[in-house]
Structure formats: C-alpha cells, structure tokens
Coordinates of C-alpha atoms and ligand atoms in Angstrom, one line a residue:
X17 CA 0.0 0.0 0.0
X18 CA 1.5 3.3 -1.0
X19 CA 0.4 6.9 -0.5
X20 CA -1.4 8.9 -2.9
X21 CA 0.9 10.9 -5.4
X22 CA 0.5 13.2 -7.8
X23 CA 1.3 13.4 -11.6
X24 CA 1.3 17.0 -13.4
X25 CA 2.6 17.4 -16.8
X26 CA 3.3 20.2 -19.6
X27 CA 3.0 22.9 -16.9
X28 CA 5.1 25.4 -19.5
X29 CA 5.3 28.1 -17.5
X30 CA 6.3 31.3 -19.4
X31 CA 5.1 34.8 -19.4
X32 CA 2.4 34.2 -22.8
X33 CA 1.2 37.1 -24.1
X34 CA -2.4 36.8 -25.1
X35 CA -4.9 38.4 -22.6
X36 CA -2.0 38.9 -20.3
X37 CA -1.2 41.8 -17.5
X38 CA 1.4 41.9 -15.1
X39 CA 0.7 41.6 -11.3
X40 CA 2.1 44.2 -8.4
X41 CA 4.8 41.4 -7.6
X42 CA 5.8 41.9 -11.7
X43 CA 4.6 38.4 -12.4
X44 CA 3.0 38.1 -15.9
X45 CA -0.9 37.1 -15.0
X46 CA -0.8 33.8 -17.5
X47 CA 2.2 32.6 -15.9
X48 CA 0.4 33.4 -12.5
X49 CA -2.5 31.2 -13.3
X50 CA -0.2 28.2 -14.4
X51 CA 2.0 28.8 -10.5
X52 CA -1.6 28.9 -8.8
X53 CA -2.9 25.7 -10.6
X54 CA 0.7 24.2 -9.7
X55 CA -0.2 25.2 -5.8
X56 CA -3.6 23.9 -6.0
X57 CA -2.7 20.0 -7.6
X58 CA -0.1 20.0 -4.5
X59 CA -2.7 20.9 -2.6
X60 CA -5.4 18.1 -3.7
X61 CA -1.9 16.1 -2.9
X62 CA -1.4 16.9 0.4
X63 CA -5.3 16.4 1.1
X64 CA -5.4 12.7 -0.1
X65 CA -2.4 12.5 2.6
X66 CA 0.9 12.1 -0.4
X67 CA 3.6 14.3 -0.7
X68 CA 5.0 13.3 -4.1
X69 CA 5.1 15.0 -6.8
X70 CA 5.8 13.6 -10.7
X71 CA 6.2 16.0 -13.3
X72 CA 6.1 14.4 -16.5
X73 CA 8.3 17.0 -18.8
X74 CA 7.8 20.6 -20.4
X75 CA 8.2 22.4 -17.0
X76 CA 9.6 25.1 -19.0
X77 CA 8.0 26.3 -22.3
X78 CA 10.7 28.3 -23.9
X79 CA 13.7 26.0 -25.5
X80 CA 16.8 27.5 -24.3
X81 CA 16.0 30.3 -22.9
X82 CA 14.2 31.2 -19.0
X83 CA 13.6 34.8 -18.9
X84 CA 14.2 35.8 -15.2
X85 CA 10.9 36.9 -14.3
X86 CA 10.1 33.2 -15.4
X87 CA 12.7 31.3 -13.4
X88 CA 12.5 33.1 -10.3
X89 CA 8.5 33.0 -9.5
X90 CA 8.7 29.3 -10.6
X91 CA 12.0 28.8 -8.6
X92 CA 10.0 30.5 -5.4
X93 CA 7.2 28.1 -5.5
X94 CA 9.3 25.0 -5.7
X95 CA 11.0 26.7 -3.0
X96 CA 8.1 26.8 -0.9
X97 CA 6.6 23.2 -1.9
X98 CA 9.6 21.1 -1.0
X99 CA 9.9 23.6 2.8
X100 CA 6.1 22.3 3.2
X101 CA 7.8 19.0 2.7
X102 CA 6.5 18.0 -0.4
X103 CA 9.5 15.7 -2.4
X104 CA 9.2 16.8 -5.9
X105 CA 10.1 14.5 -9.3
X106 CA 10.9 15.8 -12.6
X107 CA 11.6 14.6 -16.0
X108 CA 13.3 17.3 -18.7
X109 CA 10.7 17.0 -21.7
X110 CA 11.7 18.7 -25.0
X111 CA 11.0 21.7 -24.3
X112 CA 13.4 21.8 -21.4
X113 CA 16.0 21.2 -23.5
X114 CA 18.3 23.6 -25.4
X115 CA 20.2 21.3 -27.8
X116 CA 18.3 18.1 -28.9
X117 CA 19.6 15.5 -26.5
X118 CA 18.5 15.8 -23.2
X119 CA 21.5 16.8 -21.1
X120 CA 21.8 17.6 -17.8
X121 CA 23.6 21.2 -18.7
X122 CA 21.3 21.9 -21.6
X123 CA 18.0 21.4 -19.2
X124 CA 16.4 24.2 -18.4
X125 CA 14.9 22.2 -15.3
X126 CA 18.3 21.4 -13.7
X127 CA 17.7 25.0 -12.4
X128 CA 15.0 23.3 -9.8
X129 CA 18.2 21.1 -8.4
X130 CA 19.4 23.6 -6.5
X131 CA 16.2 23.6 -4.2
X132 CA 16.2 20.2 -3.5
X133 CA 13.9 18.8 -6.4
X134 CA 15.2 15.4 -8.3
X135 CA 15.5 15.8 -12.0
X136 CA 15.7 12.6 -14.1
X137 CA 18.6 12.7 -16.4
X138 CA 18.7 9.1 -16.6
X139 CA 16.2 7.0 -15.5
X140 CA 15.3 7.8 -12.3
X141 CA 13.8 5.0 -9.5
X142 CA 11.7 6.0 -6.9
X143 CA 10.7 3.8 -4.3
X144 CA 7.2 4.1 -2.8
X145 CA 6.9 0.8 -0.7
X146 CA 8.5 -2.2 -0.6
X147 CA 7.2 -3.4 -3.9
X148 CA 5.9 0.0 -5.2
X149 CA 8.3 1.7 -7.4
X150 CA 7.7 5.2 -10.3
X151 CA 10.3 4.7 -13.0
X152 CA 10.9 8.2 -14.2
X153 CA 12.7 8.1 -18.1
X154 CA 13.9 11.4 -19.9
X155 CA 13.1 12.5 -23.4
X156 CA 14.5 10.2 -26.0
X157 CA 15.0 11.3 -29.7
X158 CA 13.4 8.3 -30.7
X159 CA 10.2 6.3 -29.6
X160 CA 12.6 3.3 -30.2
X161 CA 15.1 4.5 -27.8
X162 CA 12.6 5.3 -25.1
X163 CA 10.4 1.4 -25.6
X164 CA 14.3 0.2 -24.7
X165 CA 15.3 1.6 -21.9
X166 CA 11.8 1.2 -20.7
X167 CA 11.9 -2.7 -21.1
X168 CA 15.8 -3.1 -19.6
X169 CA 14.9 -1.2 -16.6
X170 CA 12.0 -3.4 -16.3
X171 CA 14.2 -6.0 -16.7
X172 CA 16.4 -5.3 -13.9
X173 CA 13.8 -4.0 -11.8
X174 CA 12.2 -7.3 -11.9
X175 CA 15.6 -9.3 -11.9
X176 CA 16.9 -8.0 -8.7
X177 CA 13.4 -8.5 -7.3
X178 CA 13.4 -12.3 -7.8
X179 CA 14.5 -13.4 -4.3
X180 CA 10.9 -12.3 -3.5
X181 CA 7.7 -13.6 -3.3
X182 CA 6.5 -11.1 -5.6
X183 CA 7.2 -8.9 -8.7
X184 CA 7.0 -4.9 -7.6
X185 CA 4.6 -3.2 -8.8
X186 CA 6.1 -0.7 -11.4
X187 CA 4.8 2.9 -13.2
X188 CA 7.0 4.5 -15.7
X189 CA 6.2 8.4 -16.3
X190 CA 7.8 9.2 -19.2
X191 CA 6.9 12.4 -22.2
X192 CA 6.8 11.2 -25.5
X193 CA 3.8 11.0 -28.3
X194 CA 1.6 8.6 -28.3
X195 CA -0.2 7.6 -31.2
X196 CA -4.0 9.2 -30.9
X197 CA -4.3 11.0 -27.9
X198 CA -4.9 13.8 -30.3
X199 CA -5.9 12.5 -33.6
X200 CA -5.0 15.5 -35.9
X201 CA -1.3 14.4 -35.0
X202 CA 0.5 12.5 -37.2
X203 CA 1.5 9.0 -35.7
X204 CA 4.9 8.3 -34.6
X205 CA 4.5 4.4 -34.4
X206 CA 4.6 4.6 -30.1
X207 CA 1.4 2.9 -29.2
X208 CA -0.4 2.2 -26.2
X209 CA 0.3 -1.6 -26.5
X210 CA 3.4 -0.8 -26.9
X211 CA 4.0 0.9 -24.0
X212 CA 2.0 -1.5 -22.2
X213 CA 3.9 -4.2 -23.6
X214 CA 6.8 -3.0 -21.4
X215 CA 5.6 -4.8 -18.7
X216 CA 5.3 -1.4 -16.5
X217 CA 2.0 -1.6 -14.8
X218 CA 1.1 2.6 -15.4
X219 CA 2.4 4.2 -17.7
X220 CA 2.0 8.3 -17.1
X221 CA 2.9 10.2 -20.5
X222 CA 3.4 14.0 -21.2
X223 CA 3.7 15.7 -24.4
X224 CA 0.4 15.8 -26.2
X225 CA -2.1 18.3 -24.2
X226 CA -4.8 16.3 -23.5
X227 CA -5.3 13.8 -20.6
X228 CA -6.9 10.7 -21.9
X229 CA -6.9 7.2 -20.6
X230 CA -5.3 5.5 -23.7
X231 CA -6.4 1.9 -22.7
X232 CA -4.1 -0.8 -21.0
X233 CA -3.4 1.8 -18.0
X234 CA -1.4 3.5 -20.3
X235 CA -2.2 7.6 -19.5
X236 CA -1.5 10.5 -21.5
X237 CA -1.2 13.2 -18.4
X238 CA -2.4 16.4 -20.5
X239 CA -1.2 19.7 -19.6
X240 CA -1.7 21.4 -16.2
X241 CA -3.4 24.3 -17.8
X242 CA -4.9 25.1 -21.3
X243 CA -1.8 27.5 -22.8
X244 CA -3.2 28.8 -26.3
X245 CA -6.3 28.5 -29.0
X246 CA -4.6 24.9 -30.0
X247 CA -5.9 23.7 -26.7
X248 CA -9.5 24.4 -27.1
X249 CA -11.7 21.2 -26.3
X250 CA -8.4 19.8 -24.6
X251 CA -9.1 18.5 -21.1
X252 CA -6.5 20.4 -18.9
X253 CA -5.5 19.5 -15.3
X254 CA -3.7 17.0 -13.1
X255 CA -3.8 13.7 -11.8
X256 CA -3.6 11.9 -8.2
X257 CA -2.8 8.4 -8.1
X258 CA -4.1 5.7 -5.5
X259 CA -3.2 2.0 -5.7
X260 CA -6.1 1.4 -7.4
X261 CA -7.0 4.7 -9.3
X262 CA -5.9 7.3 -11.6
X263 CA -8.1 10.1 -11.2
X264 CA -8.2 13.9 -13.5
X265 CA -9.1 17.0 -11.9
X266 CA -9.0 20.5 -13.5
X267 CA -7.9 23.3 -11.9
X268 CA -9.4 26.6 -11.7
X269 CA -6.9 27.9 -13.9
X270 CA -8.3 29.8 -17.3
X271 CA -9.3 27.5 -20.4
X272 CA -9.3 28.6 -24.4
X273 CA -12.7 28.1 -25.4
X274 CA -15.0 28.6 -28.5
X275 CA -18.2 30.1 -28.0
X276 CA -20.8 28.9 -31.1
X277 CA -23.8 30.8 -30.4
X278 CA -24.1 34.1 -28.5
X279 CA -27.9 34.1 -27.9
X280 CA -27.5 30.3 -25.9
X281 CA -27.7 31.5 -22.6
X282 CA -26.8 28.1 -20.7
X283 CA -23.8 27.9 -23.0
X284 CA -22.7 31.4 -21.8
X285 CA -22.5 30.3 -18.5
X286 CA -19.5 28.1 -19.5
X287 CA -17.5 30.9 -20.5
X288 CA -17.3 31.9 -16.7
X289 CA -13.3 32.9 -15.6
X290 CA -12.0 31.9 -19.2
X291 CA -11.0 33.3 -22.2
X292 CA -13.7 33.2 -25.2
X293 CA -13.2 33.1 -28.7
X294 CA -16.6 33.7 -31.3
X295 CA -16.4 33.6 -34.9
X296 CA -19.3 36.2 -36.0
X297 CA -20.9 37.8 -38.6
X298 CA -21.7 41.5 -37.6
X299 CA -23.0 44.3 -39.4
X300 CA -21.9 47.4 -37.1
X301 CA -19.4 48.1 -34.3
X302 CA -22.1 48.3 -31.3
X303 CA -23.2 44.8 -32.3
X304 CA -19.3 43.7 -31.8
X305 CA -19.4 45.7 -28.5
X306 CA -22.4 44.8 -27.3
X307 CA -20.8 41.3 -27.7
X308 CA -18.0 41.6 -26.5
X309 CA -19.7 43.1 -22.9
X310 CA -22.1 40.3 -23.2
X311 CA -19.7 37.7 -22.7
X312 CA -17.6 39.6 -20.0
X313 CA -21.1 40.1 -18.0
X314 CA -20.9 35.9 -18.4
X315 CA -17.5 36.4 -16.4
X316 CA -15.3 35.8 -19.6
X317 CA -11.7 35.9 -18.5
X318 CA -10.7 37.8 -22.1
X319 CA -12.9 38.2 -25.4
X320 CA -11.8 37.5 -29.2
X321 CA -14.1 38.0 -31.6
X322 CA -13.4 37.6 -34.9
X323 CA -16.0 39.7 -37.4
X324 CA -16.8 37.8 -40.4
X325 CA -18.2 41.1 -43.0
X326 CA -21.7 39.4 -44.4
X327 CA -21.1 38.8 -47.8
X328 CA -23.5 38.6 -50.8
X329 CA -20.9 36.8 -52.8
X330 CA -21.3 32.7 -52.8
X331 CA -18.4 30.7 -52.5
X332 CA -16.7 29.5 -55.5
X333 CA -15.0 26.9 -53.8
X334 CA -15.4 24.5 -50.8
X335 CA -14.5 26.2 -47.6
X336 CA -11.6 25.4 -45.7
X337 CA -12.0 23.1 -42.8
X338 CA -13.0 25.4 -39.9
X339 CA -12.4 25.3 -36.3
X340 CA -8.6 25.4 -34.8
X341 CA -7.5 21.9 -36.2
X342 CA -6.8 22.8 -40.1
X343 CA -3.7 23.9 -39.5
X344 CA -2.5 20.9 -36.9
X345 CA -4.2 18.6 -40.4
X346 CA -1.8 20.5 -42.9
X347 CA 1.1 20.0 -40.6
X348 CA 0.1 16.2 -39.7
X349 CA -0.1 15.8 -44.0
X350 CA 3.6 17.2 -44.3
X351 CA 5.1 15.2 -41.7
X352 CA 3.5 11.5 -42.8
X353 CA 4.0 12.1 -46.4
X354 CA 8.2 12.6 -45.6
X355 CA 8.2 10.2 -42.5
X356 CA 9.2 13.0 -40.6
X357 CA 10.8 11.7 -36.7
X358 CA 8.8 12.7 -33.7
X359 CA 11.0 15.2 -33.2
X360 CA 10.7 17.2 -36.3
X361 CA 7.0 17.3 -35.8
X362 CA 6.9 18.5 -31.8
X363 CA 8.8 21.3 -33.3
X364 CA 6.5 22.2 -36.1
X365 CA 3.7 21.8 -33.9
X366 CA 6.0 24.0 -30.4
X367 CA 6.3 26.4 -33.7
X368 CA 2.6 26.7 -34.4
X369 CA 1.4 26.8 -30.6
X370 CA 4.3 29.8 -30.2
X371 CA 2.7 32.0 -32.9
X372 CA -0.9 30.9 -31.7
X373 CA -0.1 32.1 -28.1
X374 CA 1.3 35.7 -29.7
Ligands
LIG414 MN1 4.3 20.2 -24.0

C-alpha cells in the first residue's frame, strides 16, 4: 500500500502574451494562473495525505531560454513546496531542453536542483513501498530509444526483485507521443500496446495536451493548464494516483474556449473565468461591442471576436476546414507524407502553438 501521489505534466510556465497583464509582484498574469494551478494539484496532494510529486516533462515552455521573471517565480514556488515537505520529481521533456539531446547542462529544469527537487537525467527510481516503485525516463529522440530503456529497466527491476515472493509493482512516467491522444497528430509508431507491452503496470505520459486514458493503463497526463487556441476542447489538469486509481481534476486555472452561439444563454455560462473566442458575422461596431460586454457580463476571462463582414458573394470553392484543427491537419499531412521523426514534428507543432499564443 502506498500513498497517494501526484502526476502533473506540460505545466510550461512562461510569461504568454495573449490576454496577459502583469501583477504588483511583476509576475505576468498567464504565468500566474499556471504557479496557482501548480499550488492547488499540491494541494489536492497533500489532502489525499501524499507528498509526491511527478512531473512528467515541459516544465519550462521556452527551448533555451528562461527569462528571469520566469525562473524566479517558478523557482519561489518550488521553493516553498519542497519547505512544506513535499518531495518533488521531474523529467526534462523537449521543451526543457536547449540542444536536442536531453542533457543535464542543456536542461532548463536542472535549475529546480538547486532547491532540493530530483531531476531525471537518466532513468530515475523512486521507491514508494516495498514493492511499489515510479520509473521516471527522460526524453529520448526516438520512440525506439525510449520502448528500450523502458523494457531493460524493467528487466532489472524485476531481476533483482526475484529473491521475493512477488514482482514490484512498477509505473514508468515518461513524455513522448503517443499515437491518438490527439488525432489531428501525425503518428509516430509509439502505441499504447506498446507501452504497455513494457511490462510497467502505469504508464503516465506527457507531451500531447490532453489527458486521456489510452487503454491498458497507459495515461497521456495532459497539460496542467490550457496554454493557447490549440488547446481548445483539450481536457486540462492534473492527476492523483491511488493503488487502485488514476483520477483527472482540472484546476481553476483559465481554459481557451470557442463560443458557437451568442444568444444560448446556458452555453454562456461556461464561458465563466476563461478566455472566449466567437467567430461572427456583424453588421456594425455596437453589435461587436455589445458582444464583446455580453460575454464579459458571463465572467469571460478575455474576449476575441473575430467579425466575419456578411457577404453577398457565394463561394466559389469548398471552404476550408473550420475550427482550430486545419492547420495541426496541414502539418500532420507534411510530416506522414516525408516520414518526418517525432521530433521534427513536436517542433512544427511547439512552432505553431508559439505563434498561436502571440
Ligand atoms: Mn508540452
């Protein structure tokens, strides 16, 4: 029987842009909300009586470069986590690192050391009980790299475990992509069987934002908080981890979402504390504002509205696929058709989500 613990994942703390203001402390407001959602998922910890926390990569958003007023609020909260005696767990994802092996110089997160907080250059293993261990592995340039380290540390894990009655029971947290979380991605051949195939009991991935029980307790964590317009209809939050459960809470933390129709008053209510984006077609400027004031009555965090002019004029030819995916499609096309590396495609997609968040 082991305590509760907690897995967050994709926290990317950076100081985004969109919608954003800075605090009296000098802290930019997005990356506020990220450091608040951080403090409550220790807190939903702490309450189900753990203490440990696994972060499962992309602690950092920005590859190769922390601006201060970054490093230091995130640096003061880790601060204060492990003094309330929290122990804290971290694997460098990609965007942690500057070059593109992870390496414990070139990892943004090795910053967090200093304060008492593991980081997981190598595989990392962290006892819970006697047969209760969390196998923490870094980011690996390939899938194929990662499914072998996974299945030689299970190997040994197991090996040097045979003198007892019983094989430990093992989770891996690992970031890497796994086929389908999010379908619009291209697939990179890492499957949930796969990963299950292992022989690790759990498997707790970050990478793709979007937490989703895969099948084969084999969990793709999602991001802490939702970070730009790609993330609409993403399910945001954090996990906490029995014996016998894996259970996803959101935080209070804003969420990127698409309003359809202005006039449904039930939908409206949704838009409460985040930021809302509606596609429209308005005539006049006091329609756009009277909007735009609608929605912040609702509570909306921060308004978008994107005015569509009517137009007499019929199309000509078949519309482009709408909503926030065609983009992610186009990309996902490139990449299959040129059997592109998992790699190449996290950074088209880190290169699309950057411009998005502008
Ligand atoms: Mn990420």
């Amino acid at each position: 029987m082991s305590k509760p613990f907690g897995v967050s994942s994709d926290h990317h703390f950076h100081s985004f842009t969109a919608f954003a203001t800075v605090n009296d402390k000098g802290v930019n407001s997005r990356l506020q909300a990220t450091l608040d959602a951080m403090r409550e998922h220790a807190a939903a910890v702490k309450a189900a009586g753990g203490n440990k926390l696994f972060l499962a990569g992309d602690t950092f958003h920005k590859r190769g470069e922390v601006a201060p007023s970054v490093l230091n609020p995130v640096m003061d909260l880790f601060r204060e986590l492990v003094a309330e005696g929290f122990e804290i767990y971290v694997i460098p994802g990609n965007h942690d690192l500057e070059r593109n092996e992870s390496m414990r110089v070139g990892n943004a997160v090795t910053a967090l050391e200093a304060l008492g907080v593991k980081v997981a250059h190598e595989p990392m293993v962290v006892d819970l009980s006697d047969d209760h261990k969390v196998v923490l592995f870094p980011w690996y340039a390939t899938t194929k790299d990662l499914i072998e380290a996974m299945m030689s540390w299970r190997d040994e894990l197991t090996f040097d475990e045979r003198e007892f009655d019983q094989e430990p029971w093992l989770d891996a947290v690992i970031h890497a992509p796994i086929d389908g979380v999010l379908p619009h991605l291209p697939e990179h051949g890492l499957t949930h069987e796969g990963l299950s195939g292992t022989g690790f009991n759990r498997v707790f991935c970050g990478h793709y934002h979007h937490h989703r029980h895969m099948g084969d307790e084999v969990y793709s964590v999602g991001a802490l908080t939702h970070q730009t317009w790609g993330d609409v209809n993403s399910k945001a939050g954090y996990l906490i981890v029995t014996d016998d459960q894996v259970k996803h809470y959101e935080t209070t933390a804003p969420k990127f979402m698409d309003v359809d129709n202005v006039e449904d008053e039930e939908g409206l209510l949704e838009v409460n504390g985040n930021f809302v984006r509606v596609k429209i077609e308005v005539a006049t400027e006091s329609e756009l504002e009277t909007i735009r004031l609608g929605l912040l009555g609702y509570g909306a965090a921060g308004v978008v509205i994107h005015a569509m002019k009517k137009t007499v004029m019929t199309r000509a030819t078949t519309p482009a696929p709408s909503g926030g995916h065609s983009i992610e499609n186009s990309i996902k096309e490139f990449v299959t058709k040129r059997s592109l590396p998992a790699a190449a495609h996290a950074l088209c997609v880190d290169i699309l989500k950057e411009a998005q968040a502008a």
